[in-house]
GROMACS .gro file of C-alpha atoms in nm:
model
  213
    1MET     CA    1   1.178  -0.236  -1.848
    2ALA     CA    2   1.483  -0.434  -1.739
    3LYS     CA    3   1.491  -0.800  -1.751
    4GLN     CA    4   1.359  -1.046  -1.473
    5LEU     CA    5   1.647  -1.054  -1.207
    6ASP     CA    6   1.768  -1.387  -1.112
    7PHE     CA    7   1.644  -1.608  -0.793
    8HIS     CA    8   1.983  -1.542  -0.619
    9THR     CA    9   2.020  -1.186  -0.694
   10ILE     CA   10   1.685  -1.121  -0.599
   11ARG     CA   11   1.745  -1.299  -0.285
   12GLU     CA   12   2.015  -1.063  -0.229
   13ILE     CA   13   1.866  -0.785  -0.270
   14PHE     CA   14   1.569  -0.817  -0.011
   15THR     CA   15   1.841  -0.939   0.219
   16ARG     CA   16   1.974  -0.592   0.202
   17PHE     CA   17   1.670  -0.422   0.262
   18ARG     CA   18   1.587  -0.635   0.593
   19GLU     CA   19   1.953  -0.550   0.703
   20ALA     CA   20   1.855  -0.199   0.653
   21GLU     CA   21   1.495  -0.258   0.842
   22ALA     CA   22   1.398  -0.587   0.933
   23GLU     CA   23   1.064  -0.457   1.033
   24PRO     CA   24   0.919  -0.196   0.749
   25LYS     CA   25   0.608  -0.035   0.842
   26GLY     CA   26   0.332   0.165   0.665
   27GLU     CA   27   0.315   0.528   0.668
   28LEU     CA   28  -0.044   0.533   0.683
   29SER     CA   29  -0.170   0.632   1.059
   30HIS     CA   30  -0.485   0.349   1.153
   31THR     CA   31  -0.613   0.221   1.508
   32ASN     CA   32  -0.771  -0.114   1.365
   33ALA     CA   33  -0.879  -0.270   1.049
   34TYR     CA   34  -1.206  -0.017   0.952
   35THR     CA   35  -0.947   0.291   0.995
   36LEU     CA   36  -0.680   0.076   0.799
   37VAL     CA   37  -0.979   0.025   0.529
   38VAL     CA   38  -1.045   0.390   0.557
   39ALA     CA   39  -0.720   0.555   0.497
   40VAL     CA   40  -0.617   0.319   0.226
   41ALA     CA   41  -0.956   0.400   0.015
   42LEU     CA   42  -0.875   0.775   0.103
   43SER     CA   43  -0.507   0.763  -0.039
   44ALA     CA   44  -0.586   0.685  -0.373
   45GLN     CA   45  -0.373   0.939  -0.556
   46ALA     CA   46  -0.320   1.152  -0.229
   47THR     CA   47  -0.005   1.147  -0.020
   48ASP     CA   48   0.009   0.924   0.308
   49ALA     CA   49   0.098   1.262   0.450
   50GLY     CA   50  -0.196   1.431   0.370
   51VAL     CA   51  -0.432   1.176   0.440
   52ASN     CA   52  -0.288   1.140   0.805
   53LYS     CA   53  -0.322   1.505   0.857
   54ALA     CA   54  -0.670   1.435   0.753
   55THR     CA   55  -0.754   1.172   0.955
   56ARG     CA   56  -0.612   1.246   1.259
   57GLU     CA   57  -0.894   1.394   1.440
   58LEU     CA   58  -1.135   1.190   1.251
   59PHE     CA   59  -1.005   0.877   1.376
   60LYS     CA   60  -1.083   1.022   1.735
   61ILE     CA   61  -1.476   1.033   1.657
   62ALA     CA   62  -1.563   0.785   1.423
   63ASP     CA   63  -1.307   0.480   1.439
   64THR     CA   64  -1.565   0.220   1.358
   65PRO     CA   65  -1.809   0.167   1.084
   66GLN     CA   66  -2.139   0.276   1.299
   67LYS     CA   67  -1.938   0.572   1.432
   68MET     CA   68  -1.890   0.700   1.044
   69LEU     CA   69  -2.237   0.675   0.981
   70ASP     CA   70  -2.334   0.873   1.303
   71LEU     CA   71  -2.093   1.117   1.220
   72GLY     CA   72  -2.273   1.167   0.857
   73GLU     CA   73  -2.130   1.220   0.510
   74GLU     CA   74  -2.136   1.629   0.544
   75LYS     CA   75  -1.895   1.625   0.851
   76LEU     CA   76  -1.693   1.343   0.725
   77ILE     CA   77  -1.635   1.602   0.416
   78GLU     CA   78  -1.545   1.876   0.666
   79HIS     CA   79  -1.206   1.658   0.777
   80ILE     CA   80  -1.133   1.501   0.478
   81LYS     CA   81  -1.176   1.804   0.206
   82THR     CA   82  -0.792   1.854   0.179
   83ILE     CA   83  -0.765   1.545  -0.041
   84GLY     CA   84  -0.795   1.510  -0.358
   85LEU     CA   85  -1.160   1.360  -0.459
   86TYR     CA   86  -1.307   1.412  -0.123
   87ARG     CA   87  -1.615   1.431  -0.249
   88ASN     CA   88  -1.649   1.095  -0.424
   89LYS     CA   89  -1.438   0.903  -0.132
   90ALA     CA   90  -1.655   1.050   0.115
   91LYS     CA   91  -1.982   0.836  -0.058
   92ASN     CA   92  -1.729   0.524  -0.060
   93VAL     CA   93  -1.680   0.545   0.323
   94MET     CA   94  -2.023   0.605   0.402
   95LYS     CA   95  -2.115   0.346   0.163
   96LEU     CA   96  -1.841   0.072   0.288
   97SER     CA   97  -1.960   0.131   0.626
   98ARG     CA   98  -2.298   0.091   0.582
   99ILE     CA   99  -2.208  -0.223   0.416
  100LEU     CA  100  -2.011  -0.336   0.702
  101VAL     CA  101  -2.260  -0.260   0.959
  102GLU     CA  102  -2.535  -0.452   0.791
  103GLN     CA  103  -2.345  -0.740   0.609
  104TYR     CA  104  -2.067  -0.795   0.865
  105GLY     CA  105  -2.168  -0.722   1.232
  106GLY     CA  106  -1.946  -0.386   1.199
  107GLU     CA  107  -1.649  -0.583   1.128
  108VAL     CA  108  -1.381  -0.609   0.826
  109PRO     CA  109  -1.352  -0.941   0.628
  110ASN     CA  110  -1.055  -1.081   0.615
  111SER     CA  111  -1.085  -1.238   0.258
  112ARG     CA  112  -0.976  -1.067  -0.080
  113ALA     CA  113  -1.336  -1.132  -0.210
  114ALA     CA  114  -1.503  -0.991   0.056
  115LEU     CA  115  -1.304  -0.658   0.047
  116TYR     CA  116  -1.332  -0.620  -0.324
  117GLY     CA  117  -1.714  -0.583  -0.260
  118LEU     CA  118  -1.662  -0.276  -0.032
  119PRO     CA  119  -1.743   0.064  -0.234
  120GLY     CA  120  -1.402   0.225  -0.339
  121VAL     CA  121  -1.190  -0.111  -0.268
  122GLY     CA  122  -0.972  -0.255  -0.546
  123ARG     CA  123  -0.706  -0.491  -0.563
  124LYS     CA  124  -0.446  -0.272  -0.424
  125THR     CA  125  -0.664  -0.133  -0.132
  126ALA     CA  126  -0.761  -0.508  -0.027
  127ASN     CA  127  -0.409  -0.627  -0.037
  128VAL     CA  128  -0.270  -0.336   0.184
  129VAL     CA  129  -0.534  -0.407   0.450
  130LEU     CA  130  -0.446  -0.816   0.443
  131ASN     CA  131  -0.094  -0.796   0.430
  132MET     CA  132  -0.096  -0.474   0.701
  133TRP     CA  133  -0.347  -0.589   0.905
  134TRP     CA  134  -0.384  -0.977   0.888
  135HIS     CA  135  -0.015  -1.035   0.814
  136HIS     CA  136  -0.101  -1.222   0.444
  137PRO     CA  137   0.159  -1.212   0.232
  138ALA     CA  138  -0.011  -1.016  -0.035
  139GLN     CA  139   0.152  -0.776  -0.236
  140ALA     CA  140   0.000  -0.402  -0.332
  141VAL     CA  141   0.146  -0.253  -0.621
  142ASP     CA  142   0.164   0.116  -0.637
  143THR     CA  143   0.326   0.330  -0.843
  144HIS     CA  144   0.648   0.327  -0.664
  145ILE     CA  145   0.663  -0.051  -0.653
  146PHE     CA  146   0.575  -0.065  -1.048
  147ARG     CA  147   0.895   0.172  -1.125
  148LEU     CA  148   1.125  -0.026  -0.859
  149GLY     CA  149   1.009  -0.335  -0.995
  150ASN     CA  150   1.031  -0.245  -1.390
  151ARG     CA  151   1.345  -0.044  -1.337
  152SER     CA  152   1.540  -0.254  -1.109
  153GLY     CA  153   1.451  -0.600  -1.296
  154ILE     CA  154   1.316  -0.728  -0.950
  155ALA     CA  155   0.956  -0.752  -1.075
  156PRO     CA  156   0.940  -0.629  -1.438
  157GLY     CA  157   0.578  -0.605  -1.625
  158LYS     CA  158   0.380  -0.443  -1.848
  159ASP     CA  159   0.080  -0.352  -1.577
  160VAL     CA  160   0.043  -0.356  -1.199
  161ASP     CA  161  -0.120  -0.699  -1.213
  162ALA     CA  162   0.189  -0.820  -1.400
  163VAL     CA  163   0.464  -0.694  -1.145
  164GLU     CA  164   0.238  -0.829  -0.876
  165ARG     CA  165   0.258  -1.193  -1.022
  166ALA     CA  166   0.635  -1.132  -1.066
  167ILE     CA  167   0.703  -1.055  -0.678
  168GLU     CA  168   0.501  -1.304  -0.579
  169ASP     CA  169   0.670  -1.539  -0.831
  170HIS     CA  170   1.025  -1.447  -0.773
  171VAL     CA  171   1.094  -1.324  -0.442
  172PRO     CA  172   1.183  -1.586  -0.190
  173THR     CA  173   0.891  -1.675   0.070
  174GLU     CA  174   1.115  -1.526   0.342
  175PHE     CA  175   1.078  -1.226   0.224
  176GLN     CA  176   0.725  -1.176   0.096
  177GLN     CA  177   0.570  -1.058   0.375
  178HIS     CA  178   0.770  -0.744   0.399
  179ALA     CA  179   0.803  -0.732  -0.001
  180HIS     CA  180   0.571  -0.440  -0.079
  181HIS     CA  181   0.661  -0.240   0.194
  182TRP     CA  182   1.035  -0.310   0.158
  183MET     CA  183   0.999  -0.183  -0.216
  184ILE     CA  184   0.727   0.099  -0.149
  185LEU     CA  185   0.974   0.284   0.075
  186HIS     CA  186   1.293   0.229  -0.164
  187GLY     CA  187   1.079   0.392  -0.470
  188ARG     CA  188   0.967   0.671  -0.221
  189TYR     CA  189   1.264   0.777  -0.088
  190VAL     CA  190   1.573   0.643  -0.342
  191CYS     CA  191   1.425   0.520  -0.648
  192VAL     CA  192   1.243   0.840  -0.699
  193ALA     CA  193   1.067   0.904  -1.044
  194ARG     CA  194   1.257   1.177  -1.193
  195LYS     CA  195   1.612   1.200  -1.033
  196PRO     CA  196   1.646   0.842  -0.889
  197LYS     CA  197   1.945   0.856  -0.581
  198CYS     CA  198   2.166   0.576  -0.702
  199GLY     CA  199   2.445   0.743  -0.525
  200ALA     CA  200   2.270   0.639  -0.213
  201CYS     CA  201   2.130   0.331  -0.331
  202LEU     CA  202   2.205  -0.018  -0.134
  203ILE     CA  203   2.127  -0.224  -0.457
  204ARG     CA  204   2.316  -0.017  -0.707
  205ASP     CA  205   2.506  -0.285  -0.813
  206LEU     CA  206   2.259  -0.522  -0.848
  207CYS     CA  207   1.971  -0.301  -1.042
  208GLN     CA  208   1.950  -0.289  -1.398
  209PHE     CA  209   1.857   0.040  -1.434
  210GLU     CA  210   2.056   0.171  -1.753
  211ASP     CA  211   2.015   0.559  -1.674
  212LYS     CA  212   2.186   0.574  -1.307
  213THR     CA  213   2.260   0.866  -1.164
   0.00000   0.00000   0.00000
């Protein structure tokens, strides 16, 4: 684990991220808050590309909780069976859809506590939805952000909660809204797990990773 970088270095890192891509976007396809919740819930231990392929036709016919309930669990499974853990995920999607219809009038709540109460929705999923749909500066820490945060010194921490707190505490406010997207994309395409592409890294000179390639 690298040492925590100082404020000025972190500001320079995120300034470079912003100059390279001012408005980074998440890669999960969705059309509204509900389809975003479903897509993120399905993405656990799966790739965004795999989820997008599975939901392309699904969301054309089931883009609200009631339409998902009308579709039914078995037909949902037919759409998502290429995704890992699809049976358990299908059960959770049906349960959360029923809760949304019965308790929230078919709308997705915009509070972290309420989102937590939905089956299959953990802290990371809640933070993704809060950030991407309601533009809250919530930090959803996945494996890419955890790796980058610890390698670089942007946000070192022993677990995802510690990394989340480090981002909130050390990344300047002006970058908080897009911080997790910049970090996910950098971790997914440049600071990859096995052979990081340090030669193509725009923060190579600021990063504390000792085994640069």
